[in-house]
Amino acid sequence: MAETLGSLIDKLSIKNLRYWHLDEDSQARDASDPQKQELMDKMELVDRQRKELLEEIDVFLSSALAGEVRIRDEKVKLYKNLNVTSAEDVNHLGEAVSKLAMSNIKLWHLEDEVRREDLPDADIVKTKRKIDTNNQERNNFMDKVDE
C-alpha cells in the first residue's frame, strides 16, 4: 500500500469537491439540456470513486490498527518556504483533515481563476505563485494527518 492516510483523505476531499461542482452545474440545467445527462454520468462515476476511496481508507485504518502498515513515514523536507502557513499549530486529526479540505477548496478556486481567458499575464503569474504556496500548505496538512 503506497498511500498514506493523508493522501487518501486528500483524494477524497478533491472527489467531494468535484462531485459538489458537478451537482451544482447539473442542478442549474434544464432537464432537456443534453449536457445534463453527461453531468449525471460524471457524477455517478465520481460517486463510485468516492465510495472506493472510503473503502480504501477503511482498509488502511484496519491494516494500521493491526500493525500491518505504518501510519507515519519520516518526511524529508529539502527547503522551508517562509510564505507557507505552517501546520505546526494543528494538534488534532480532525483539524488537520478540515484544513486539508479547505486547502483543496482554495486550490480549486485558484485553478479556476488562472484559467480565465480575460486574466492579464501579470495576474496569471501572481495566481500561479499562490497555487504553488497553497500546494505546499496542502502537503503540510497531508503530512500532519499522517503524524
GROMACS .gro file of N, CA and C in nm:
model
  441
    1MET      N    1   0.085  -0.117   0.000
    1MET     CA    2   0.000   0.000   0.000
    1MET      C    3   0.090   0.124   0.000
    2ALA      N    4   0.088   0.197  -0.110
    2ALA     CA    5   0.176   0.313  -0.124
    2ALA      C    6   0.112   0.441  -0.071
    3GLU      N    7  -0.016   0.437  -0.044
    3GLU     CA    8  -0.087   0.556   0.003
    3GLU      C    9  -0.065   0.578   0.151
    4THR      N   10  -0.083   0.702   0.192
    4THR     CA   11  -0.087   0.735   0.334
    4THR      C   12  -0.229   0.780   0.366
    5LEU      N   13  -0.261   0.787   0.493
    5LEU     CA   14  -0.394   0.835   0.531
    5LEU      C   15  -0.416   0.977   0.479
    6GLY      N   16  -0.313   1.060   0.490
    6GLY     CA   17  -0.324   1.198   0.441
    6GLY      C   18  -0.352   1.206   0.292
    7SER      N   19  -0.284   1.123   0.213
    7SER     CA   20  -0.307   1.128   0.068
    7SER      C   21  -0.445   1.074   0.032
    8LEU      N   22  -0.492   0.973   0.105
    8LEU     CA   23  -0.627   0.921   0.080
    8LEU      C   24  -0.733   1.024   0.114
    9ILE      N   25  -0.717   1.091   0.226
    9ILE     CA   26  -0.813   1.195   0.266
    9ILE      C   27  -0.807   1.312   0.167
   10ASP      N   28  -0.689   1.345   0.121
   10ASP     CA   29  -0.673   1.450   0.020
   10ASP      C   30  -0.752   1.414  -0.106
   11LYS      N   31  -0.737   1.292  -0.153
   11LYS     CA   32  -0.809   1.249  -0.273
   11LYS      C   33  -0.960   1.253  -0.251
   12LEU      N   34  -1.004   1.209  -0.134
   12LEU     CA   35  -1.146   1.210  -0.103
   12LEU      C   36  -1.200   1.353  -0.101
   13SER      N   37  -1.123   1.443  -0.044
   13SER     CA   38  -1.162   1.584  -0.039
   13SER      C   39  -1.181   1.640  -0.180
   14ILE      N   40  -1.090   1.606  -0.270
   14ILE     CA   41  -1.097   1.654  -0.408
   14ILE      C   42  -1.217   1.592  -0.480
   15LYS      N   43  -1.241   1.463  -0.458
   15LYS     CA   44  -1.358   1.397  -0.519
   15LYS      C   45  -1.487   1.462  -0.470
   16ASN      N   46  -1.493   1.494  -0.340
   16ASN     CA   47  -1.612   1.560  -0.286
   16ASN      C   48  -1.634   1.696  -0.351
   17LEU      N   49  -1.526   1.770  -0.370
   17LEU     CA   50  -1.535   1.899  -0.438
   17LEU      C   51  -1.584   1.883  -0.581
   18ARG      N   52  -1.526   1.786  -0.651
   18ARG     CA   53  -1.566   1.761  -0.790
   18ARG      C   54  -1.714   1.725  -0.797
   19TYR      N   55  -1.757   1.637  -0.707
   19TYR     CA   56  -1.897   1.595  -0.705
   19TYR      C   57  -1.988   1.716  -0.679
   20TRP      N   58  -1.951   1.797  -0.583
   20TRP     CA   59  -2.031   1.915  -0.549
   20TRP      C   60  -2.045   2.008  -0.669
   21HIS      N   61  -1.934   2.034  -0.739
   21HIS     CA   62  -1.939   2.124  -0.854
   21HIS      C   63  -2.020   2.064  -0.969
   22LEU      N   64  -2.008   1.934  -0.992
   22LEU     CA   65  -2.089   1.869  -1.095
   22LEU      C   66  -2.237   1.878  -1.061
   23ASP      N   67  -2.269   1.854  -0.935
   23ASP     CA   68  -2.408   1.861  -0.890
   23ASP      C   69  -2.463   2.003  -0.906
   24GLU      N   70  -2.383   2.100  -0.868
   24GLU     CA   71  -2.424   2.240  -0.881
   24GLU      C   72  -2.453   2.274  -1.028
   25ASP      N   73  -2.365   2.230  -1.117
   25ASP     CA   74  -2.382   2.255  -1.260
   25ASP      C   75  -2.505   2.181  -1.313
   26SER      N   76  -2.523   2.059  -1.268
   26SER     CA   77  -2.637   1.978  -1.311
   26SER      C   78  -2.770   2.041  -1.268
   27GLN      N   79  -2.775   2.089  -1.144
   27GLN     CA   80  -2.899   2.149  -1.091
   27GLN      C   81  -2.935   2.277  -1.166
   28ALA      N   82  -2.836   2.344  -1.220
   28ALA     CA   83  -2.861   2.470  -1.290
   28ALA      C   84  -2.913   2.448  -1.433
   29ARG      N   85  -2.910   2.325  -1.479
   29ARG     CA   86  -2.951   2.296  -1.617
   29ARG      C   87  -3.094   2.242  -1.622
   30ASP      N   88  -3.158   2.273  -1.732
   30ASP     CA   89  -3.293   2.222  -1.758
   30ASP      C   90  -3.284   2.073  -1.792
   31ALA      N   91  -3.389   1.999  -1.762
   31ALA     CA   92  -3.390   1.854  -1.787
   31ALA      C   93  -3.371   1.822  -1.935
   32SER      N   94  -3.410   1.913  -2.023
   32SER     CA   95  -3.396   1.888  -2.167
   32SER      C   96  -3.256   1.920  -2.220
   33ASP      N   97  -3.173   1.980  -2.138
   33ASP     CA   98  -3.036   2.014  -2.179
   33ASP      C   99  -2.957   1.885  -2.201
   34PRO      N  100  -2.901   1.868  -2.321
   34PRO     CA  101  -2.826   1.743  -2.349
   34PRO      C  102  -2.704   1.723  -2.258
   35GLN      N  103  -2.649   1.829  -2.205
   35GLN     CA  104  -2.532   1.816  -2.118
   35GLN      C  105  -2.569   1.767  -1.978
   36LYS      N  106  -2.696   1.777  -1.944
   36LYS     CA  107  -2.739   1.734  -1.810
   36LYS      C  108  -2.709   1.586  -1.789
   37GLN      N  109  -2.739   1.502  -1.889
   37GLN     CA  110  -2.713   1.358  -1.875
   37GLN      C  111  -2.563   1.331  -1.865
   38GLU      N  112  -2.485   1.405  -1.941
   38GLU     CA  113  -2.339   1.390  -1.934
   38GLU      C  114  -2.289   1.423  -1.793
   39LEU      N  115  -2.344   1.529  -1.735
   39LEU     CA  116  -2.307   1.566  -1.598
   39LEU      C  117  -2.350   1.459  -1.498
   40MET      N  118  -2.469   1.405  -1.518
   40MET     CA  119  -2.519   1.300  -1.429
   40MET      C  120  -2.429   1.175  -1.437
   41ASP      N  121  -2.385   1.142  -1.558
   41ASP     CA  122  -2.294   1.028  -1.576
   41ASP      C  123  -2.162   1.052  -1.504
   42LYS      N  124  -2.110   1.174  -1.515
   42LYS     CA  125  -1.985   1.209  -1.446
   42LYS      C  126  -2.004   1.202  -1.295
   43MET      N  127  -2.120   1.250  -1.248
   43MET     CA  128  -2.148   1.244  -1.103
   43MET      C  129  -2.150   1.099  -1.055
   44GLU      N  130  -2.209   1.012  -1.135
   44GLU     CA  131  -2.216   0.870  -1.099
   44GLU      C  132  -2.075   0.811  -1.089
   45LEU      N  133  -1.990   0.845  -1.185
   45LEU     CA  134  -1.851   0.797  -1.183
   45LEU      C  135  -1.777   0.850  -1.060
   46VAL      N  136  -1.789   0.980  -1.034
   46VAL     CA  137  -1.720   1.039  -0.918
   46VAL      C  138  -1.773   0.980  -0.788
   47ASP      N  139  -1.903   0.955  -0.781
   47ASP     CA  140  -1.960   0.895  -0.661
   47ASP      C  141  -1.905   0.754  -0.638
   48ARG      N  142  -1.891   0.677  -0.746
   48ARG     CA  143  -1.831   0.544  -0.734
   48ARG      C  144  -1.687   0.555  -0.686
   49GLN      N  145  -1.612   0.651  -0.740
   49GLN     CA  146  -1.473   0.671  -0.699
   49GLN      C  147  -1.465   0.714  -0.553
   50ARG      N  148  -1.559   0.797  -0.508
   50ARG     CA  149  -1.563   0.838  -0.366
   50ARG      C  150  -1.585   0.716  -0.277
   51LYS      N  151  -1.678   0.630  -0.316
   51LYS     CA  152  -1.706   0.511  -0.235
   51LYS      C  153  -1.585   0.418  -0.230
   52GLU      N  154  -1.514   0.407  -0.342
   52GLU     CA  155  -1.392   0.325  -0.343
   52GLU      C  156  -1.287   0.384  -0.250
   53LEU      N  157  -1.275   0.516  -0.249
   53LEU     CA  158  -1.179   0.581  -0.158
   53LEU      C  159  -1.218   0.560  -0.012
   54LEU      N  160  -1.346   0.567   0.017
   54LEU     CA  161  -1.392   0.542   0.155
   54LEU      C  162  -1.355   0.400   0.198
   55GLU      N  163  -1.374   0.304   0.108
   55GLU     CA  164  -1.334   0.166   0.139
   55GLU      C  165  -1.184   0.156   0.159
   56GLU      N  166  -1.109   0.225   0.074
   56GLU     CA  167  -0.962   0.222   0.084
   56GLU      C  168  -0.916   0.282   0.217
   57ILE      N  169  -0.982   0.388   0.261
   57ILE     CA  170  -0.949   0.449   0.391
   57ILE      C  171  -0.978   0.350   0.503
   58ASP      N  172  -1.093   0.283   0.497
   58ASP     CA  173  -1.128   0.184   0.599
   58ASP      C  174  -1.027   0.070   0.604
   59VAL      N  175  -0.986   0.021   0.487
   59VAL     CA  176  -0.887  -0.088   0.480
   59VAL      C  177  -0.754  -0.040   0.537
   60PHE      N  178  -0.714   0.083   0.501
   60PHE     CA  179  -0.588   0.138   0.552
   60PHE      C  180  -0.591   0.145   0.704
   61LEU      N  181  -0.699   0.199   0.759
   61LEU     CA  182  -0.708   0.213   0.905
   61LEU      C  183  -0.710   0.077   0.974
   62SER      N  184  -0.781  -0.019   0.917
   62SER     CA  185  -0.783  -0.154   0.975
   62SER      C  186  -0.644  -0.216   0.972
   63SER      N  187  -0.575  -0.199   0.859
   63SER     CA  188  -0.439  -0.252   0.846
   63SER      C  189  -0.344  -0.183   0.943
   64ALA      N  190  -0.360  -0.054   0.960
   64ALA     CA  191  -0.274   0.021   1.052
   64ALA      C  192  -0.298  -0.024   1.196
   65LEU      N  193  -0.424  -0.041   1.233
   65LEU     CA  194  -0.455  -0.085   1.370
   65LEU      C  195  -0.405  -0.226   1.396
   66ALA      N  196  -0.398  -0.307   1.290
   66ALA     CA  197  -0.347  -0.443   1.303
   66ALA      C  198  -0.195  -0.447   1.296
   67GLY      N  199  -0.132  -0.332   1.276
   67GLY     CA  200   0.014  -0.326   1.269
   67GLY      C  201   0.071  -0.374   1.136
   68GLU      N  202  -0.013  -0.380   1.034
   68GLU     CA  203   0.031  -0.431   0.903
   68GLU      C  204   0.091  -0.322   0.814
   69VAL      N  205   0.058  -0.197   0.842
   69VAL     CA  206   0.116  -0.085   0.767
   69VAL      C  207   0.157   0.023   0.865
   70ARG      N  208   0.257   0.100   0.825
   70ARG     CA  209   0.299   0.213   0.907
   70ARG      C  210   0.209   0.331   0.878
   71ILE      N  211   0.168   0.395   0.982
   71ILE     CA  212   0.085   0.513   0.965
   71ILE      C  213   0.172   0.632   0.927
   72ARG      N  214   0.291   0.636   0.979
   72ARG     CA  215   0.375   0.754   0.961
   72ARG      C  216   0.511   0.716   0.905
   73ASP      N  217   0.550   0.781   0.799
   73ASP     CA  218   0.685   0.769   0.745
   73ASP      C  219   0.757   0.900   0.772
   74GLU      N  220   0.887   0.892   0.791
   74GLU     CA  221   0.964   1.013   0.810
   74GLU      C  222   0.964   1.093   0.680
   75LYS      N  223   0.946   1.222   0.692
   75LYS     CA  224   0.944   1.310   0.575
   75LYS      C  225   1.078   1.380   0.563
   76VAL      N  226   1.126   1.391   0.441
   76VAL     CA  227   1.250   1.463   0.414
   76VAL      C  228   1.213   1.592   0.342
   77LYS      N  229   1.222   1.703   0.413
   77LYS     CA  230   1.191   1.833   0.355
   77LYS      C  231   1.322   1.896   0.308
   78LEU      N  232   1.327   1.934   0.183
   78LEU     CA  233   1.450   1.990   0.128
   78LEU      C  234   1.463   2.140   0.150
   79TYR      N  235   1.351   2.206   0.167
   79TYR     CA  236   1.355   2.350   0.189
   79TYR      C  237   1.233   2.391   0.270
   80LYS      N  238   1.241   2.510   0.325
   80LYS     CA  239   1.128   2.562   0.402
   80LYS      C  240   1.091   2.697   0.342
   81ASN      N  241   0.969   2.707   0.294
   81ASN     CA  242   0.919   2.832   0.238
   81ASN      C  243   0.853   2.910   0.350
   82LEU      N  244   0.906   3.025   0.381
   82LEU     CA  245   0.853   3.106   0.490
   82LEU      C  246   0.718   3.170   0.457
   83ASN      N  247   0.678   3.167   0.329
   83ASN     CA  248   0.549   3.223   0.290
   83ASN      C  249   0.435   3.123   0.307
   84VAL      N  250   0.467   3.002   0.346
   84VAL     CA  251   0.368   2.896   0.358
   84VAL      C  252   0.321   2.887   0.503
   85THR      N  253   0.190   2.876   0.520
   85THR     CA  254   0.133   2.859   0.653
   85THR      C  255   0.181   2.727   0.711
   86SER      N  256   0.230   2.730   0.832
   86SER     CA  257   0.280   2.610   0.899
   86SER      C  258   0.165   2.528   0.953
   87ALA      N  259   0.185   2.398   0.957
   87ALA     CA  260   0.085   2.308   1.016
   87ALA      C  261   0.124   2.272   1.159
   88GLU      N  262   0.227   2.338   1.212
   88GLU     CA  263   0.278   2.305   1.346
   88GLU      C  264   0.174   2.325   1.455
   89ASP      N  265   0.085   2.424   1.437
   89ASP     CA  266  -0.013   2.453   1.541
   89ASP      C  267  -0.137   2.363   1.534
   90VAL      N  268  -0.141   2.274   1.437
   90VAL     CA  269  -0.253   2.181   1.423
   90VAL      C  270  -0.224   2.060   1.511
   91ASN      N  271  -0.309   2.037   1.610
   91ASN     CA  272  -0.281   1.931   1.708
   91ASN      C  273  -0.378   1.815   1.704
   92HIS      N  274  -0.483   1.824   1.625
   92HIS     CA  275  -0.584   1.718   1.623
   92HIS      C  276  -0.607   1.670   1.481
   93LEU      N  277  -0.632   1.542   1.465
   93LEU     CA  278  -0.654   1.483   1.334
   93LEU      C  279  -0.769   1.552   1.261
   94GLY      N  280  -0.880   1.572   1.331
   94GLY     CA  281  -0.996   1.636   1.267
   94GLY      C  282  -0.963   1.774   1.214
   95GLU      N  283  -0.885   1.849   1.289
   95GLU     CA  284  -0.845   1.983   1.246
   95GLU      C  285  -0.755   1.975   1.122
   96ALA      N  286  -0.664   1.877   1.120
   96ALA     CA  287  -0.576   1.860   1.004
   96ALA      C  288  -0.657   1.823   0.880
   97VAL      N  289  -0.755   1.734   0.897
   97VAL     CA  290  -0.841   1.694   0.786
   97VAL      C  291  -0.920   1.815   0.735
   98SER      N  292  -0.973   1.895   0.827
   98SER     CA  293  -1.050   2.013   0.789
   98SER      C  294  -0.963   2.114   0.714
   99LYS      N  295  -0.843   2.139   0.763
   99LYS     CA  296  -0.754   2.234   0.697
   99LYS      C  297  -0.710   2.182   0.560
  100LEU      N  298  -0.691   2.051   0.548
  100LEU     CA  299  -0.658   1.991   0.419
  100LEU      C  300  -0.773   2.012   0.320
  101ALA      N  301  -0.895   1.990   0.365
  101ALA     CA  302  -1.012   2.010   0.278
  101ALA      C  303  -1.023   2.157   0.237
  102MET      N  304  -1.004   2.248   0.331
  102MET     CA  305  -1.011   2.391   0.299
  102MET      C  306  -0.900   2.431   0.201
  103SER      N  307  -0.784   2.372   0.216
  103SER     CA  308  -0.674   2.399   0.124
  103SER      C  309  -0.711   2.355  -0.018
  104ASN      N  310  -0.778   2.240  -0.029
  104ASN     CA  311  -0.821   2.193  -0.161
  104ASN      C  312  -0.928   2.283  -0.221
  105ILE      N  313  -1.015   2.337  -0.137
  105ILE     CA  314  -1.117   2.431  -0.186
  105ILE      C  315  -1.048   2.557  -0.241
  106LYS      N  316  -0.950   2.609  -0.166
  106LYS     CA  317  -0.876   2.727  -0.214
  106LYS      C  318  -0.806   2.696  -0.346
  107LEU      N  319  -0.742   2.579  -0.354
  107LEU     CA  320  -0.673   2.541  -0.477
  107LEU      C  321  -0.769   2.533  -0.595
  108TRP      N  322  -0.885   2.474  -0.571
  108TRP     CA  323  -0.985   2.460  -0.678
  108TRP      C  324  -1.019   2.598  -0.735
  109HIS      N  325  -1.043   2.693  -0.647
  109HIS     CA  326  -1.081   2.827  -0.692
  109HIS      C  327  -0.964   2.901  -0.756
  110LEU      N  328  -0.843   2.881  -0.707
  110LEU     CA  329  -0.727   2.942  -0.771
  110LEU      C  330  -0.706   2.886  -0.911
  111GLU      N  331  -0.724   2.755  -0.926
  111GLU     CA  332  -0.711   2.692  -1.058
  111GLU      C  333  -0.817   2.746  -1.154
  112ASP      N  334  -0.939   2.765  -1.105
  112ASP     CA  335  -1.044   2.826  -1.188
  112ASP      C  336  -1.004   2.967  -1.229
  113GLU      N  337  -0.950   3.041  -1.134
  113GLU     CA  338  -0.909   3.180  -1.160
  113GLU      C  339  -0.802   3.187  -1.268
  114VAL      N  340  -0.702   3.101  -1.260
  114VAL     CA  341  -0.589   3.109  -1.353
  114VAL      C  342  -0.631   3.068  -1.495
  115ARG      N  343  -0.742   2.998  -1.508
  115ARG     CA  344  -0.790   2.956  -1.641
  115ARG      C  345  -0.875   3.063  -1.710
  116ARG      N  346  -0.906   3.169  -1.639
  116ARG     CA  347  -0.986   3.276  -1.701
  116ARG      C  348  -0.912   3.334  -1.820
  117GLU      N  349  -0.981   3.347  -1.930
  117GLU     CA  350  -0.918   3.397  -2.052
  117GLU      C  351  -0.894   3.547  -2.048
  118ASP      N  352  -0.967   3.618  -1.964
  118ASP     CA  353  -0.951   3.764  -1.957
  118ASP      C  354  -0.847   3.808  -1.854
  119LEU      N  355  -0.780   3.713  -1.792
  119LEU     CA  356  -0.683   3.746  -1.687
  119LEU      C  357  -0.551   3.793  -1.749
  120PRO      N  358  -0.503   3.912  -1.712
  120PRO     CA  359  -0.374   3.960  -1.764
  120PRO      C  360  -0.259   3.869  -1.720
  121ASP      N  361  -0.154   3.867  -1.799
  121ASP     CA  362  -0.040   3.780  -1.770
  121ASP      C  363   0.018   3.803  -1.631
  122ALA      N  364   0.026   3.928  -1.589
  122ALA     CA  365   0.083   3.957  -1.456
  122ALA      C  366  -0.003   3.893  -1.346
  123ASP      N  367  -0.134   3.893  -1.364
  123ASP     CA  368  -0.223   3.830  -1.266
  123ASP      C  369  -0.213   3.678  -1.270
  124ILE      N  370  -0.188   3.625  -1.389
  124ILE     CA  371  -0.169   3.479  -1.401
  124ILE      C  372  -0.047   3.437  -1.320
  125VAL      N  373   0.061   3.514  -1.333
  125VAL     CA  374   0.184   3.483  -1.258
  125VAL      C  375   0.158   3.488  -1.108
  126LYS      N  376   0.089   3.592  -1.062
  126LYS     CA  377   0.058   3.604  -0.918
  126LYS      C  378  -0.027   3.486  -0.871
  127THR      N  379  -0.125   3.449  -0.952
  127THR     CA  380  -0.214   3.338  -0.914
  127THR      C  381  -0.137   3.206  -0.914
  128LYS      N  382  -0.049   3.187  -1.010
  128LYS     CA  383   0.033   3.064  -1.013
  128LYS      C  384   0.121   3.055  -0.888
  129ARG      N  385   0.174   3.168  -0.843
  129ARG     CA  386   0.254   3.167  -0.720
  129ARG      C  387   0.168   3.130  -0.600
  130LYS      N  388   0.044   3.181  -0.598
  130LYS     CA  389  -0.048   3.143  -0.491
  130LYS      C  390  -0.078   2.993  -0.495
  131ILE      N  391  -0.090   2.939  -0.616
  131ILE     CA  392  -0.114   2.795  -0.631
  131ILE      C  393   0.004   2.716  -0.575
  132ASP      N  394   0.126   2.760  -0.608
  132ASP     CA  395   0.246   2.692  -0.556
  132ASP      C  396   0.248   2.693  -0.404
  133THR      N  397   0.223   2.809  -0.345
  133THR     CA  398   0.222   2.822  -0.199
  133THR      C  399   0.113   2.735  -0.138
  134ASN      N  400  -0.005   2.739  -0.199
  134ASN     CA  401  -0.116   2.660  -0.146
  134ASN      C  402  -0.088   2.511  -0.156
  135ASN      N  403  -0.022   2.468  -0.263
  135ASN     CA  404   0.014   2.326  -0.276
  135ASN      C  405   0.111   2.284  -0.167
  136GLN      N  406   0.204   2.373  -0.131
  136GLN     CA  407   0.297   2.341  -0.022
  136GLN      C  408   0.222   2.330   0.110
  137GLU      N  409   0.128   2.421   0.133
  137GLU     CA  410   0.047   2.414   0.255
  137GLU      C  411  -0.035   2.285   0.257
  138ARG      N  412  -0.091   2.250   0.142
  138ARG     CA  413  -0.169   2.126   0.130
  138ARG      C  414  -0.083   2.005   0.167
  139ASN      N  415   0.039   2.002   0.117
  139ASN     CA  416   0.130   1.892   0.151
  139ASN      C  417   0.160   1.890   0.300
  140ASN      N  418   0.176   2.007   0.361
  140ASN     CA  419   0.200   2.013   0.505
  140ASN      C  420   0.082   1.955   0.582
  141PHE      N  421  -0.040   1.985   0.538
  141PHE     CA  422  -0.158   1.931   0.607
  141PHE      C  423  -0.171   1.781   0.585
  142MET      N  424  -0.136   1.732   0.465
  142MET     CA  425  -0.136   1.586   0.443
  142MET      C  426  -0.036   1.520   0.538
  143ASP      N  427   0.082   1.580   0.550
  143ASP     CA  428   0.183   1.526   0.643
  143ASP      C  429   0.131   1.528   0.786
  144LYS      N  430   0.060   1.633   0.822
  144LYS     CA  431   0.007   1.645   0.959
  144LYS      C  432  -0.095   1.534   0.986
  145VAL      N  433  -0.177   1.501   0.887
  145VAL     CA  434  -0.272   1.390   0.902
  145VAL      C  435  -0.196   1.260   0.928
  146ASP      N  436  -0.081   1.245   0.864
  146ASP     CA  437  -0.003   1.121   0.876
  146ASP      C  438   0.078   1.111   1.004
  147GLU      N  439   0.086   1.219   1.082
  147GLU     CA  440   0.166   1.214   1.206
  147GLU      C  441   0.099   1.130   1.312
   0.00000   0.00000   0.00000
